[in-house]
Short mmCIF file of C-alpha atoms in Angstrom, two decimals:
data_model
loop_
_atom_site.label_atom_id
_atom_site.label_comp_id
_atom_site.label_asym_id
_atom_site.label_seq_id
_atom_site.Cartn_x
_atom_site.Cartn_y
_atom_site.Cartn_z
CA UNK Q 9 95.83 199.13 65.24
CA UNK Q 10 98.05 196.72 63.38
CA UNK Q 11 95.81 193.70 63.62
CA UNK Q 12 95.47 193.47 59.86
CA UNK Q 13 99.17 192.89 59.43
CA UNK Q 14 99.58 190.35 62.25
CA UNK Q 15 99.02 186.68 61.38
CA UNK Q 16 95.54 185.31 61.74
CA UNK Q 17 95.02 183.81 65.18
CA UNK Q 18 94.67 180.10 64.81
CA UNK Q 19 93.93 177.47 67.39
CA UNK Q 20 95.35 174.47 65.60
CA UNK Q 21 97.50 173.61 62.61
CA UNK Q 22 95.88 172.60 59.34
CA UNK Q 23 96.76 168.95 59.85
CA UNK Q 24 95.21 168.84 63.30
CA UNK Q 25 92.05 170.47 61.99
CA UNK Q 26 91.83 167.96 59.18
CA UNK Q 27 92.36 165.01 61.54
CA UNK Q 28 89.70 166.36 63.84
CA UNK Q 29 87.17 166.66 61.03
CA UNK Q 30 88.01 163.17 59.89
CA UNK Q 31 87.44 161.86 63.41
CA UNK Q 32 84.07 163.59 63.65
CA UNK Q 33 83.12 162.34 60.21
CA UNK Q 34 83.85 158.75 61.22
CA UNK Q 35 81.86 159.11 64.41
CA UNK Q 36 78.83 160.47 62.56
CA UNK Q 37 79.07 157.81 59.86
CA UNK Q 38 79.35 155.05 62.46
CA UNK Q 39 76.40 156.40 64.40
CA UNK Q 40 74.21 156.58 61.32
CA UNK Q 41 75.25 153.05 60.37
CA UNK Q 42 74.44 151.75 63.85
CA UNK Q 43 71.15 153.60 63.87
CA UNK Q 44 70.05 151.90 60.67
CA UNK Q 45 71.29 148.51 61.80
CA UNK Q 46 69.45 148.87 65.08
CA UNK Q 47 66.18 149.95 63.53
CA UNK Q 48 66.01 147.34 60.80
CA UNK Q 49 63.50 145.38 62.83
CA UNK Q 50 61.78 148.27 64.51
CA UNK Q 51 58.10 148.39 63.76
CA UNK Q 52 57.50 152.09 63.26
CA UNK Q 53 53.75 151.69 63.54
CA UNK Q 54 54.26 150.88 67.23
CA UNK Q 55 56.53 153.88 67.63
CA UNK Q 56 54.08 156.30 66.08
CA UNK Q 57 51.43 154.78 68.30
CA UNK Q 58 53.51 155.49 71.42
CA UNK Q 59 51.96 158.82 72.45
CA UNK Q 60 48.53 157.20 72.50
CA UNK Q 61 49.93 154.28 74.51
CA UNK Q 62 51.63 156.67 76.90
CA UNK Q 63 48.41 158.59 77.41
CA UNK Q 64 46.56 155.32 77.97
CA UNK Q 65 49.05 154.06 80.56
CA UNK Q 66 49.12 157.47 82.17
CA UNK Q 67 45.35 157.54 82.53
CA UNK Q 68 45.34 154.00 83.98
CA UNK Q 69 48.05 154.98 86.45
CA UNK Q 70 46.46 158.18 87.51
CA UNK Q 71 44.68 157.68 90.72
CA UNK Q 72 47.46 155.59 92.30
CA UNK Q 73 46.03 152.75 94.39
CA UNK Q 74 46.68 154.22 97.82
CA UNK Q 75 45.10 151.29 99.63
CA UNK Q 76 47.79 149.10 98.07
CA UNK Q 77 50.48 150.82 100.15
CA UNK Q 78 49.59 148.59 103.10
CA UNK Q 79 50.92 145.56 101.25
CA UNK Q 80 54.15 147.33 100.38
CA UNK Q 81 55.73 148.01 103.78
CA UNK Q 82 57.09 144.49 104.18
CA UNK Q 83 58.68 144.44 100.67
CA UNK Q 84 60.07 147.91 101.32
CA UNK Q 85 61.68 146.73 104.55
CA UNK Q 86 63.09 143.75 102.60
CA UNK Q 87 64.44 146.10 99.94
CA UNK Q 88 66.23 148.23 102.52
CA UNK Q 89 67.65 145.13 104.16
CA UNK Q 90 68.89 143.78 100.84
CA UNK Q 91 70.63 147.09 100.15
CA UNK Q 92 72.16 147.43 103.62
CA UNK Q 93 73.25 143.84 104.17
CA UNK Q 94 74.43 143.63 100.57
CA UNK Q 95 76.52 146.75 101.01
CA UNK Q 96 78.01 145.30 104.22
CA UNK Q 97 78.86 142.06 102.42
CA UNK Q 98 80.40 143.98 99.53
CA UNK Q 99 82.50 146.14 101.86
CA UNK Q 100 83.77 143.13 103.78
CA UNK Q 101 85.12 141.62 100.58
CA UNK Q 102 86.14 144.91 98.98
CA UNK Q 103 88.44 146.14 101.77
CA UNK Q 104 91.02 143.35 101.50
CA UNK Q 105 90.74 143.45 97.69
CA UNK Q 106 91.47 147.21 97.77
CA UNK Q 107 94.58 146.70 99.90
CA UNK Q 108 95.75 143.97 97.51
CA UNK Q 109 95.10 146.23 94.50
CA UNK Q 110 96.74 149.43 95.72
CA UNK Q 111 100.27 149.60 94.37
CA UNK Q 112 101.68 150.79 97.71
CA UNK Q 113 100.15 148.09 99.90
CA UNK Q 114 99.94 145.07 97.61
CA UNK Q 115 102.24 142.19 98.51
CA UNK Q 116 103.17 141.68 94.87
CA UNK Q 117 102.72 144.19 92.07
CA UNK Q 118 103.23 141.56 89.43
CA UNK Q 119 100.94 138.75 90.57
CA UNK Q 120 98.50 139.79 93.29
CA UNK Q 121 97.66 143.24 91.94
CA UNK Q 122 96.43 142.10 88.49
CA UNK Q 123 94.31 139.45 90.18
CA UNK Q 124 92.72 142.02 92.48
CA UNK Q 125 92.12 144.34 89.52
CA UNK Q 126 90.49 141.47 87.64
CA UNK Q 127 88.09 140.88 90.56
CA UNK Q 128 87.25 144.59 90.49
CA UNK Q 129 86.58 144.66 86.75
CA UNK Q 130 84.53 141.45 86.78
CA UNK Q 131 82.36 142.76 89.60
CA UNK Q 132 81.87 146.11 87.92
CA UNK Q 133 81.08 144.73 84.46
CA UNK Q 134 78.19 142.56 85.56
CA UNK Q 135 75.04 144.30 86.66
CA UNK Q 136 73.36 143.40 89.95
CA UNK Q 137 70.35 142.15 88.02
CA UNK Q 138 72.50 139.63 86.16
CA UNK Q 139 74.13 138.53 89.40
CA UNK Q 140 70.63 138.14 90.85
CA UNK Q 141 69.47 136.16 87.82
CA UNK Q 142 72.34 133.72 88.32
CA UNK Q 143 71.98 133.52 92.08
CA UNK Q 144 68.24 132.91 91.92
CA UNK Q 145 68.97 130.01 89.59
CA UNK Q 146 71.62 128.70 91.99
CA UNK Q 147 70.31 129.28 95.53
CA UNK Q 148 66.65 129.86 94.79
CA UNK Q 149 64.49 132.98 95.00
CA UNK Q 150 64.50 135.17 98.09
CA UNK Q 151 66.34 137.82 100.01
CA UNK Q 152 69.61 135.92 100.21
CA UNK Q 153 70.06 135.92 96.43
CA UNK Q 154 69.44 139.68 96.39
CA UNK Q 155 71.90 140.34 99.22
CA UNK Q 156 74.66 138.33 97.57
CA UNK Q 157 73.95 139.94 94.19
CA UNK Q 158 74.19 143.44 95.66
CA UNK Q 159 77.29 142.42 97.59
CA UNK Q 160 79.07 141.01 94.54
CA UNK Q 161 78.19 144.06 92.50
CA UNK Q 162 79.40 146.45 95.20
CA UNK Q 163 82.88 144.91 95.51
CA UNK Q 164 84.19 146.51 92.33
CA UNK Q 165 82.87 149.98 93.05
CA UNK Q 166 84.03 150.14 96.67
CA UNK Q 167 87.37 148.47 96.02
CA UNK Q 168 88.18 150.67 93.02
CA UNK Q 169 87.52 153.95 94.81
CA UNK Q 170 89.16 152.71 98.00
CA UNK Q 171 92.39 151.57 96.35
CA UNK Q 172 92.64 154.91 94.59
CA UNK Q 173 92.32 156.56 98.01
CA UNK Q 174 94.98 154.27 99.44
CA UNK Q 175 97.36 155.14 96.60
CA UNK Q 176 96.90 158.84 97.32
CA UNK Q 177 97.80 158.74 101.02
CA UNK Q 178 100.53 160.85 102.59
CA UNK Q 179 103.61 158.58 102.73
CA UNK Q 180 105.37 160.61 105.39
CA UNK Q 181 102.84 159.43 107.98
CA UNK Q 182 103.47 155.85 106.97
CA UNK Q 183 107.20 156.37 107.34
CA UNK Q 184 106.76 158.03 110.71
CA UNK Q 185 104.80 155.08 112.06
CA UNK Q 186 107.21 152.62 110.50
CA UNK Q 187 110.12 154.44 112.12
CA UNK Q 188 108.70 153.57 115.53
CA UNK Q 189 109.28 149.93 114.66
CA UNK Q 190 105.67 149.12 113.85
CA UNK Q 191 104.81 145.86 112.12
CA UNK Q 192 103.04 145.73 108.75
CA UNK Q 193 99.62 145.33 110.35
CA UNK Q 194 100.34 148.20 112.74
CA UNK Q 195 101.39 150.45 109.86
CA UNK Q 196 98.06 149.75 108.16
CA UNK Q 197 96.14 150.26 111.40
CA UNK Q 198 97.80 153.47 112.56
CA UNK Q 199 99.12 155.17 109.42
CA UNK Q 200 96.89 154.13 106.52
CA UNK Q 201 93.44 153.50 108.04
CA UNK Q 202 93.05 156.93 109.69
CA UNK Q 203 93.95 158.58 106.39
CA UNK Q 204 91.48 156.65 104.26
CA UNK Q 205 88.67 156.43 106.80
CA UNK Q 206 86.75 159.52 105.62
CA UNK Q 207 86.99 158.31 102.02
CA UNK Q 208 85.88 154.86 103.16
CA UNK Q 209 82.72 156.14 104.84
CA UNK Q 210 81.94 158.42 101.92
CA UNK Q 211 82.31 155.58 99.42
CA UNK Q 212 80.31 153.11 101.53
CA UNK Q 213 77.39 155.45 102.05
CA UNK Q 214 77.44 156.43 98.38
CA UNK Q 215 77.31 152.77 97.41
CA UNK Q 216 74.50 152.11 99.90
CA UNK Q 217 72.54 154.91 98.24
CA UNK Q 218 73.07 153.33 94.80
CA UNK Q 219 72.19 149.92 96.21
CA UNK Q 220 68.83 151.13 97.52
CA UNK Q 221 68.01 152.05 93.94
CA UNK Q 222 69.30 148.76 92.54
CA UNK Q 223 67.56 146.58 95.12
CA UNK Q 224 64.15 148.00 94.23
CA UNK Q 225 64.22 146.09 90.94
CA UNK Q 226 65.98 142.86 91.91
CA UNK Q 227 62.59 141.30 92.65
CA UNK Q 228 61.86 141.31 88.90
CA UNK Q 229 64.03 138.21 88.65
CA UNK Q 230 62.85 136.80 91.98
CA UNK Q 231 65.45 138.15 94.39
CA UNK Q 232 63.07 139.72 96.94
CA UNK Q 233 61.93 143.23 97.74
CA UNK Q 234 59.64 145.70 96.01
CA UNK Q 235 60.45 144.29 92.58
CA UNK Q 236 58.35 141.19 93.28
CA UNK Q 237 55.30 143.38 93.87
CA UNK Q 238 56.19 145.42 90.80
CA UNK Q 239 56.41 142.30 88.70
CA UNK Q 240 53.07 141.02 89.96
CA UNK Q 241 51.35 144.35 89.31
CA UNK Q 242 52.84 144.58 85.83
CA UNK Q 243 51.77 141.04 85.02
CA UNK Q 244 48.17 141.82 85.92
CA UNK Q 245 48.38 145.22 84.15
CA UNK Q 246 47.37 146.89 87.42
CA UNK Q 247 48.90 150.21 86.43
CA UNK Q 248 47.50 152.08 89.40
CA UNK Q 249 49.38 149.69 91.70
CA UNK Q 250 52.48 150.19 89.56
CA UNK Q 251 52.11 153.94 90.06
CA UNK Q 252 51.94 153.45 93.85
CA UNK Q 253 55.11 151.37 93.77
CA UNK Q 254 56.89 153.97 91.63
CA UNK Q 255 55.95 156.72 94.06
CA UNK Q 256 57.16 154.64 97.00
CA UNK Q 257 60.45 153.94 95.19
CA UNK Q 258 60.83 157.62 94.38
CA UNK Q 259 60.29 158.55 98.04
CA UNK Q 260 62.76 155.93 99.26
CA UNK Q 261 65.38 157.00 96.73
CA UNK Q 262 65.02 160.67 97.65
CA UNK Q 263 65.33 159.89 101.38
CA UNK Q 264 68.33 157.62 100.89
CA UNK Q 265 70.01 160.26 98.73
CA UNK Q 266 69.42 162.84 101.44
CA UNK Q 267 70.83 160.53 104.15
CA UNK Q 268 73.85 159.72 102.03
CA UNK Q 269 74.51 163.39 101.24
CA UNK Q 270 74.30 164.30 104.94
CA UNK Q 271 76.66 161.54 106.01
CA UNK Q 272 79.15 162.43 103.28
CA UNK Q 273 79.00 166.06 104.34
CA UNK Q 274 79.71 165.03 107.93
CA UNK Q 275 82.71 162.81 107.19
CA UNK Q 276 84.42 164.55 104.29
CA UNK O 3 103.18 173.17 137.54
CA UNK O 4 100.60 170.78 138.90
CA UNK O 5 98.54 170.91 135.68
CA UNK O 6 101.41 169.83 133.56
CA UNK O 7 101.66 166.54 135.37
CA UNK O 8 98.03 165.72 134.89
CA UNK O 9 97.66 166.72 131.24
CA UNK O 10 100.60 164.73 129.93
CA UNK O 11 99.81 161.09 130.22
CA UNK O 12 102.51 158.50 129.99
CA UNK O 13 100.52 156.14 127.76
CA UNK O 14 98.85 157.31 124.58
CA UNK O 15 95.33 156.10 124.09
CA UNK O 16 94.03 155.99 120.57
CA UNK O 17 91.02 158.25 120.05
CA UNK O 18 87.87 156.53 118.78
CA UNK O 19 87.71 156.36 114.99
CA UNK O 20 84.15 157.63 114.83
CA UNK O 21 81.88 159.85 116.91
CA UNK O 22 84.06 161.49 119.51
CA UNK O 23 81.07 161.92 121.82
CA UNK O 24 80.86 158.76 123.96
CA UNK O 25 77.10 158.85 124.46
CA UNK O 26 76.36 159.24 120.76
CA UNK O 27 78.88 156.57 119.90
CA UNK O 28 77.24 154.05 122.24
CA UNK O 29 73.75 154.96 121.04
CA UNK O 30 74.64 154.65 117.36
CA UNK O 31 76.53 151.40 117.84
CA UNK O 32 73.63 149.87 119.79
CA UNK O 33 71.16 151.06 117.18
CA UNK O 34 73.25 149.58 114.39
CA UNK O 35 73.50 146.28 116.28
CA UNK O 36 69.73 146.11 116.83
CA UNK O 37 69.11 146.86 113.16
CA UNK O 38 71.58 144.21 112.10
CA UNK O 39 69.90 141.55 114.25
CA UNK O 40 66.45 142.51 112.95
CA UNK O 41 67.62 142.62 109.34
CA UNK O 42 69.39 139.29 109.47
CA UNK O 43 66.28 137.69 110.94
CA UNK O 44 64.23 138.65 107.87
CA UNK O 45 66.51 136.59 105.67
CA UNK O 46 65.01 133.16 105.43
CA UNK O 47 67.37 130.64 104.02
CA UNK O 48 66.05 127.37 102.67
CA UNK O 49 69.17 125.31 103.19
CA UNK O 50 67.78 122.37 101.32
CA UNK O 51 67.26 124.58 98.29
CA UNK O 52 70.77 125.98 98.64
CA UNK O 53 72.14 122.45 98.87
CA UNK O 54 70.33 121.54 95.66
CA UNK O 55 71.58 124.74 94.07
CA UNK O 56 75.21 124.03 94.90
CA UNK O 57 75.40 121.53 92.10
CA UNK O 58 73.98 124.15 89.71
CA UNK O 59 76.45 126.70 91.04
CA UNK O 60 79.24 124.31 90.34
CA UNK O 61 77.89 123.72 86.81
CA UNK O 62 77.86 127.49 86.32
CA UNK O 63 81.48 127.82 87.40
CA UNK O 64 82.32 124.97 85.04
CA UNK O 65 80.43 126.76 82.28
CA UNK O 66 82.38 129.90 83.03
CA UNK O 67 85.69 128.06 82.87
CA UNK O 68 84.77 126.06 79.76
CA UNK O 69 82.47 128.49 77.93
CA UNK O 70 80.50 127.38 74.90
CA UNK O 71 80.64 130.04 72.23
CA UNK O 72 79.51 127.89 69.31
CA UNK O 73 76.10 126.35 70.07
CA UNK O 74 74.28 129.64 70.52
CA UNK O 75 76.69 131.74 68.49
CA UNK O 76 73.97 133.10 66.20
CA UNK O 77 71.94 134.39 69.16
CA UNK O 78 74.99 135.69 70.96
CA UNK O 79 76.24 137.44 67.83
CA UNK O 80 72.87 139.06 67.18
CA UNK O 81 72.49 140.13 70.81
CA UNK O 82 75.97 141.61 70.94
CA UNK O 83 75.52 143.61 67.73
CA UNK O 84 72.21 144.88 69.06
CA UNK O 85 73.77 145.84 72.38
CA UNK O 86 76.66 147.63 70.70
CA UNK O 87 74.43 149.57 68.32
CA UNK O 88 72.08 150.56 71.15
CA UNK O 89 75.09 151.66 73.18
CA UNK O 90 76.56 153.93 70.52
CA UNK O 91 73.36 155.50 69.24
CA UNK O 92 71.94 156.11 72.72
CA UNK O 93 75.21 157.62 73.95
CA UNK O 94 75.44 159.97 70.96
CA UNK O 95 71.79 161.00 71.23
CA UNK O 96 72.11 161.35 75.00
CA UNK O 97 75.14 163.62 74.68
CA UNK O 98 73.45 165.78 72.04
CA UNK O 99 70.49 166.36 74.35
CA UNK O 100 72.48 166.66 77.58
CA UNK O 101 74.79 169.43 76.38
CA UNK O 102 72.03 172.07 76.15
CA UNK O 103 70.39 170.75 79.32
CA UNK O 104 73.74 170.79 81.11
CA UNK O 105 74.33 174.40 80.07
CA UNK O 106 70.80 175.23 81.18
CA UNK O 107 71.40 173.61 84.55
CA UNK O 108 74.55 175.65 85.23
CA UNK O 109 73.73 178.45 87.63
CA UNK O 110 76.35 180.84 86.23
CA UNK O 111 75.05 180.70 82.65
CA UNK O 112 71.30 180.16 82.77
CA UNK O 113 68.46 182.35 84.05
CA UNK O 114 66.49 180.98 87.01
CA UNK O 115 63.45 179.47 85.20
CA UNK O 116 65.62 177.62 82.70
CA UNK O 117 67.88 176.48 85.54
CA UNK O 118 64.96 175.02 87.49
CA UNK O 119 63.44 173.31 84.46
CA UNK O 120 66.74 171.68 83.53
CA UNK O 121 67.41 170.59 87.12
CA UNK O 122 63.93 169.06 87.15
CA UNK O 123 64.68 167.00 84.05
CA UNK O 124 67.96 165.83 85.60
CA UNK O 125 66.31 164.78 88.88
CA UNK O 126 63.58 162.91 87.03
CA UNK O 127 66.09 161.04 84.92
CA UNK O 128 68.29 160.13 87.88
CA UNK O 129 65.61 158.93 90.31
CA UNK O 130 64.57 155.82 88.47
CA UNK O 131 66.55 152.76 87.60
CA UNK O 132 67.16 152.14 83.90
CA UNK O 133 65.14 148.95 84.25
CA UNK O 134 62.05 150.81 85.43
CA UNK O 135 62.33 153.28 82.56
CA UNK O 136 62.80 150.35 80.20
CA UNK O 137 59.63 148.65 81.49
CA UNK O 138 57.61 151.79 80.83
CA UNK O 139 59.13 152.43 77.42
CA UNK O 140 58.69 148.82 76.33
CA UNK O 141 55.03 149.15 77.26
CA UNK O 142 54.80 152.27 75.11
CA UNK O 143 57.07 151.48 72.17
CA UNK O 144 56.85 147.72 72.00
CA UNK O 145 59.63 145.17 72.40
CA UNK O 146 62.93 145.68 70.67
CA UNK O 147 66.05 147.79 70.56
CA UNK O 148 64.26 151.09 69.99
CA UNK O 149 62.87 151.06 73.54
CA UNK O 150 66.37 150.23 74.77
CA UNK O 151 67.82 153.13 72.81
CA UNK O 152 65.31 155.53 74.38
CA UNK O 153 65.93 154.16 77.87
CA UNK O 154 69.68 154.57 77.72
CA UNK O 155 69.49 157.97 76.03
CA UNK O 156 67.17 159.13 78.81
CA UNK O 157 69.44 157.76 81.52
CA UNK O 158 72.46 159.39 79.84
CA UNK O 159 70.83 162.82 80.09
CA UNK O 160 70.58 162.68 83.88
CA UNK O 161 74.13 161.53 84.33
CA UNK O 162 75.89 163.71 81.77
CA UNK O 163 73.91 166.93 82.24
CA UNK O 164 74.41 166.84 86.01
CA UNK O 165 78.16 166.37 85.82
CA UNK O 166 78.50 168.84 82.93
CA UNK O 167 76.54 171.48 84.84
CA UNK O 168 78.76 170.99 87.88
CA UNK O 169 81.82 171.31 85.67
CA UNK O 170 80.54 174.54 84.10
CA UNK O 171 79.71 175.95 87.53
CA UNK O 172 83.27 175.37 88.69
CA UNK O 173 84.73 177.05 85.60
CA UNK O 174 87.39 179.72 85.96
CA UNK O 175 85.36 182.95 86.17
CA UNK O 176 88.25 185.15 85.07
CA UNK O 177 88.23 183.62 81.61
CA UNK O 178 84.49 184.11 81.29
CA UNK O 179 84.84 187.74 82.34
CA UNK O 180 87.75 188.30 79.99
CA UNK O 181 85.72 187.10 77.01
CA UNK O 182 82.67 189.03 78.19
CA UNK O 183 84.82 192.17 78.46
CA UNK O 184 85.55 191.97 74.73
CA UNK O 185 81.82 192.56 74.17
CA UNK O 186 81.04 188.95 73.36
CA UNK O 187 77.45 187.76 73.21
CA UNK O 188 76.14 184.91 75.38
CA UNK O 189 76.83 182.37 72.62
CA UNK O 190 80.35 183.67 72.16
CA UNK O 191 80.98 183.42 75.90
CA UNK O 192 79.84 179.80 75.87
CA UNK O 193 81.85 179.01 72.78
CA UNK O 194 85.14 180.73 73.61
CA UNK O 195 85.45 180.64 77.38
CA UNK O 196 83.30 177.82 78.74
CA UNK O 197 83.61 175.23 75.99
CA UNK O 198 87.44 175.04 75.97
CA UNK O 199 87.43 174.66 79.75
CA UNK O 200 84.90 171.84 79.95
CA UNK O 201 85.66 170.00 76.69
CA UNK O 202 88.27 167.53 78.03
CA UNK O 203 86.01 166.64 80.94
CA UNK O 204 83.01 166.29 78.61
CA UNK O 205 84.91 163.88 76.40
CA UNK O 206 86.01 161.89 79.44
CA UNK O 207 82.49 161.73 80.84
CA UNK O 208 81.03 160.75 77.47
CA UNK O 209 83.43 157.86 77.17
CA UNK O 210 82.65 156.81 80.73
CA UNK O 211 78.95 156.93 79.92
CA UNK O 212 79.55 154.86 76.78
CA UNK O 213 81.05 152.25 79.06
CA UNK O 214 78.09 152.42 81.47
CA UNK O 215 75.58 152.27 78.62
CA UNK O 216 77.15 149.10 77.30
CA UNK O 217 76.88 147.45 80.72
CA UNK O 218 73.29 148.58 81.05
CA UNK O 219 72.44 147.43 77.54
CA UNK O 220 73.35 143.95 78.74
CA UNK O 221 70.58 144.18 81.34
CA UNK O 222 67.61 145.96 79.82
CA UNK O 223 67.12 143.00 77.48
CA UNK O 224 65.78 141.11 80.50
CA UNK O 225 62.63 143.25 80.36
CA UNK O 226 62.45 143.11 76.57
CA UNK O 227 64.34 146.19 75.47
CA UNK O 228 66.74 144.46 73.12
CA UNK O 229 70.39 143.52 73.41
CA UNK O 230 72.46 140.70 74.82
CA UNK O 231 70.44 140.62 78.08
CA UNK O 232 67.62 138.76 76.36
CA UNK O 233 70.04 136.10 75.15
CA UNK O 234 71.60 135.82 78.60
CA UNK O 235 68.19 135.53 80.22
CA UNK O 236 67.18 132.71 77.86
CA UNK O 237 70.46 130.91 78.42
CA UNK O 238 70.06 131.00 82.21
CA UNK O 239 66.39 130.01 81.99
CA UNK O 240 67.34 126.97 79.97
CA UNK O 241 70.14 126.13 82.41
CA UNK O 242 72.67 126.47 79.59
CA UNK O 243 75.39 127.70 81.88
CA UNK O 244 78.16 127.22 79.35
CA UNK O 245 76.46 129.64 76.95
CA UNK O 246 75.72 132.03 79.82
CA UNK O 247 79.38 131.84 80.84
CA UNK O 248 80.41 132.65 77.27
CA UNK O 249 78.14 135.72 77.23
CA UNK O 250 79.44 136.97 80.57
CA UNK O 251 83.03 136.53 79.41
CA UNK O 252 82.25 138.52 76.26
CA UNK O 253 80.64 141.29 78.33
CA UNK O 254 83.66 141.51 80.64
CA UNK O 255 86.04 141.48 77.66
CA UNK O 256 84.19 144.28 75.87
CA UNK O 257 84.02 146.36 79.05
CA UNK O 258 87.78 145.91 79.43
CA UNK O 259 88.39 146.97 75.82
CA UNK O 260 86.13 150.01 76.21
CA UNK O 261 87.87 150.97 79.45
CA UNK O 262 91.36 150.75 78.03
CA UNK O 263 90.55 152.48 74.76
CA UNK O 264 88.65 155.24 76.55
CA UNK O 265 91.60 156.01 78.80
CA UNK O 266 93.75 156.09 75.66
CA UNK O 267 91.37 158.46 73.84
CA UNK O 268 91.13 160.66 76.91
CA UNK O 269 94.92 161.08 77.01
CA UNK O 270 94.93 161.81 73.29
CA UNK O 271 92.24 164.46 73.61
CA UNK O 272 93.75 166.29 76.55
#
């Protein structure tokens, strides 16, 4: 064995190692700084009290108020409708935005594409709850505000994933259809749509699944659904009703996840 | 050849895009239509209220176009700093906890009981909205950024551990076996064969989660868990749409900055 005479195996050069350590050092320092800044106003007495509080809330929640379920079916139906109609609204806006954002279908890479990307980013940066907060202030409380909020929030997600799918299509099929003398709309219809359709269904169902989860809380700001009941139960400190609502949400989320997984399995 | 004539049709008919079985297609389409009619009927629209709201909507758009950063700058500044600090600390803490849980939830590295326990934690963390977690934690820990920090750290675990576990499970097995063949212990296998394979993805996911945590930190303030959301909520409650517009613009700008810098860091790391 001549391993003692061969050079020591090294992953990186000295400079790289040093830079790496410096980077880690900065990250740790920044985190510690932020931690202290954040906790300047934290009242640690409350924090140390938390286990007792948790036990208290847990004991109040424990026998969930099963009789309360009767009042929850209507809000649950509303929640599902908010998620479904909101997803539909989002898709209807997202599809044209995706075609305008994809570099191979956009009419103008310089002007239209950045605009479409801006729509996507704006929609993605603002949470559905914030959209709902604004919409409740504008059009009043109710299902409509929730549907529009979910729709606006979904645009960015659907459009972003869809335009990435459009950019990844097989161009030879597009050229083949174009060679038959097809118009622009026909190229989209016969060469692009069939290629992105599985991705489209996968994305839409995935977003619907996320939206079910999001729409359960929109009622906290007055936008309809289970959240209204949740808010009312929280306000009256009826923790056993809160527990019932949580269990119902959990069940709905699990079912919607199962449905979405099955549909994605079928189309992809 | 009689058959030949009948099988080749002169006009091509496009196959249906979905559900090749005609019966199922008709059933599903009818069902969807019925649902749509029922669902739309549950939406009650108070047009008078909408009409009144239009003016407010217009004021909001005006506020968005001519944002007012100065009047509420102190509140906005405080809220933003709080949001940013919550974001960083919760992401770091979340990553530190999710790495062991992610390894534990990878079927090729962990024994069955550990695997099930870790998967349980992941499912629990993923089933509930951040807001719901925040409500509970605010009730336990009191108002303020600490509850927000815990909420986002908890949500980070579900997201990061799940994706990390999937990444580890799809690792190249040859490399793991090669290291194992040298007589390496379990720790050495993780350190020398799994870690180099998943590290770029872990960095990418962490940065993505940082981005998500910032967006969420703008919301959990609505239920009292600290951050810019509280400021935004107050601004909208007081109908100060120009301040609200300013806050939203700042959120979008920061998200943009985080997105661009994270794609830059990801390229640098890989």
